[in-house]
CSV table of C-alpha atoms in Angstrom, one decimal:
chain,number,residue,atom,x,y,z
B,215,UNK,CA,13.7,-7.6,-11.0
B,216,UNK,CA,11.2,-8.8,-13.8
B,217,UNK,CA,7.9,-6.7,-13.9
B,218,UNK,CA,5.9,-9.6,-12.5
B,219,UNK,CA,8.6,-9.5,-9.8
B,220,UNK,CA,7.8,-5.8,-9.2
B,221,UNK,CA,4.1,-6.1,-9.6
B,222,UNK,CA,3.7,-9.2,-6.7
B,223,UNK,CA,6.3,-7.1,-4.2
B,224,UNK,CA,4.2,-4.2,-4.6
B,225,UNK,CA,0.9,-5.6,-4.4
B,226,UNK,CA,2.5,-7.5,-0.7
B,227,UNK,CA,3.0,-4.4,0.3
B,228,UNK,CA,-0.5,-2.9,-0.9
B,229,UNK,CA,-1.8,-5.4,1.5
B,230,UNK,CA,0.3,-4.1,3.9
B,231,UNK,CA,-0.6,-0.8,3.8
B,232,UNK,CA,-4.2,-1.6,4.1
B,233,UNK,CA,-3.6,-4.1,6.9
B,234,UNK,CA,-1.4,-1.1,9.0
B,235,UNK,CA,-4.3,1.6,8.2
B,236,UNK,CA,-7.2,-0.6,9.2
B,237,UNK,CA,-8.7,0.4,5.8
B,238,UNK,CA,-8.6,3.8,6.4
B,239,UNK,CA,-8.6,6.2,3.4
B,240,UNK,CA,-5.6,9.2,3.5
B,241,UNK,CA,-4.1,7.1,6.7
B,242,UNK,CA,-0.2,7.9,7.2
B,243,UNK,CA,1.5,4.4,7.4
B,244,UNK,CA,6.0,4.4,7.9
B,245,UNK,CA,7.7,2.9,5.0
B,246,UNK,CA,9.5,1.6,7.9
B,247,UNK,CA,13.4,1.4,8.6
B,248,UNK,CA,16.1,2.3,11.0
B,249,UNK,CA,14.1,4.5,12.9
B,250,UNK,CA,11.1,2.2,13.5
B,251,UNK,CA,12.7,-1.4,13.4
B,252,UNK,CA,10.2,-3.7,12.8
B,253,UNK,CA,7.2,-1.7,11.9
B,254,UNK,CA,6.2,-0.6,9.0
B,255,UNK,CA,4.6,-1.9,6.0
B,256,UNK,CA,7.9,-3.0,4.0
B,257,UNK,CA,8.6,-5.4,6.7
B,258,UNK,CA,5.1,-6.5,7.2
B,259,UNK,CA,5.2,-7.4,3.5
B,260,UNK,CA,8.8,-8.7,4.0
B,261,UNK,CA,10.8,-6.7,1.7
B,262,UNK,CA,13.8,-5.0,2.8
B,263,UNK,CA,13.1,-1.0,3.7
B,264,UNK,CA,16.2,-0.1,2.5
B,265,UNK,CA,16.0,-2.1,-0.8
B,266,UNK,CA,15.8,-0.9,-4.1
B,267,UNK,CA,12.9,-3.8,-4.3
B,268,UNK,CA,11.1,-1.4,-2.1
B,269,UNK,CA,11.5,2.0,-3.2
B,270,UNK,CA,10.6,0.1,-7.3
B,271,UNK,CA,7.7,-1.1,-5.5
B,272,UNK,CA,6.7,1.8,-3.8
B,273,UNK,CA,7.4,3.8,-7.0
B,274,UNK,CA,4.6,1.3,-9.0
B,275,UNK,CA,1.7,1.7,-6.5
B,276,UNK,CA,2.0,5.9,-6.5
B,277,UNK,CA,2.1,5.8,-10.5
B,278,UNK,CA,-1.0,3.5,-10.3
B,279,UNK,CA,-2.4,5.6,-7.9
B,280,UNK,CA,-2.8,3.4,-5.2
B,281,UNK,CA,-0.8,5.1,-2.6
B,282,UNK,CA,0.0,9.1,-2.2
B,283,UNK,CA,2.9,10.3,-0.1
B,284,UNK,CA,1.7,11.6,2.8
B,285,UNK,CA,4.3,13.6,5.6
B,286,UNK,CA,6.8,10.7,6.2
B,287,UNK,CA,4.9,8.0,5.1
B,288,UNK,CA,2.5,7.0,2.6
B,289,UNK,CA,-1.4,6.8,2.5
B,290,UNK,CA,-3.6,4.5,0.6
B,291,UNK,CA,-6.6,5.5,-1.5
B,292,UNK,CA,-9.6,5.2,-2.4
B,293,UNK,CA,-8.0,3.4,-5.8
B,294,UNK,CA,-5.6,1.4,-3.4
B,295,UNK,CA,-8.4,0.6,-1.2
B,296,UNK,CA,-10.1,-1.3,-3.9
B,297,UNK,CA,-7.4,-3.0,-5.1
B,298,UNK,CA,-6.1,-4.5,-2.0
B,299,UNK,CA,-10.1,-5.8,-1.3
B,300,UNK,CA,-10.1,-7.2,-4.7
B,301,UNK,CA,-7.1,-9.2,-3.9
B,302,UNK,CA,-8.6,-10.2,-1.0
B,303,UNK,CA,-11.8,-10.8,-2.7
B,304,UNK,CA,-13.6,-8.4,-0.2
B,305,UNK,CA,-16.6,-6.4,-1.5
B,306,UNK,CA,-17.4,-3.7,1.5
B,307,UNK,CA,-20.2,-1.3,0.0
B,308,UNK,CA,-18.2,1.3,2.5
B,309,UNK,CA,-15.9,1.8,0.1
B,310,UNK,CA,-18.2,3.2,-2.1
B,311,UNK,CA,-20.0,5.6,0.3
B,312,UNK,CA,-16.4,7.1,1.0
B,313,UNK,CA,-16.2,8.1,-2.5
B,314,UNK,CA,-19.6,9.5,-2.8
B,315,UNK,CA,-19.2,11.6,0.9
């Protein structure tokens, strides 16, 4: 997988997590997988769980700080949070009140 391969799976699944935590910061959302067919953010992204597509492209957003494991799942933050509004060209003064509280 080329890097702008990695960088548009992972930023799917960004959008995914944001989607599945309603925007919340520090909000555990599954991976998804066996256990939870059909939910989760991989498959709400469409990538395969249990792909090596999805752990790269998990691996990328915690390195860029955009998501933090979190018990069994994974939490977006307050980096991811912007990122995922930037993409969808949402500005939500919120955001910045969280960081400042």
């Amino acid at each position: 997988m080329t890097t702008s391969g990695l960088e548009e799976a992972a930023l799917r699944l960004l959008g995914a997590f944001h989607g599945l935590s309603g925007g919340r910061l520090r909000e555990p959302v599954p991976i998804g997988g066996p256990e939870t067919p059909g939910q989760g953010a991989a498959p709400r992204a469409g990538i395969d769980p249990d792909s090596t597509e999805c752990d790269e492209a998990v691996k990328y957003l915690v390195n860029q700080g955009y998501l933090e494991p979190v018990g069994s799942g994974y939490a977006i933050t307050v980096a991811g949070t912007d990122k995922a509004r930037e993409m969808r060209g949402i500005d939500d003064p919120v955001t910045s009140l969280e960081r400042s509280g």
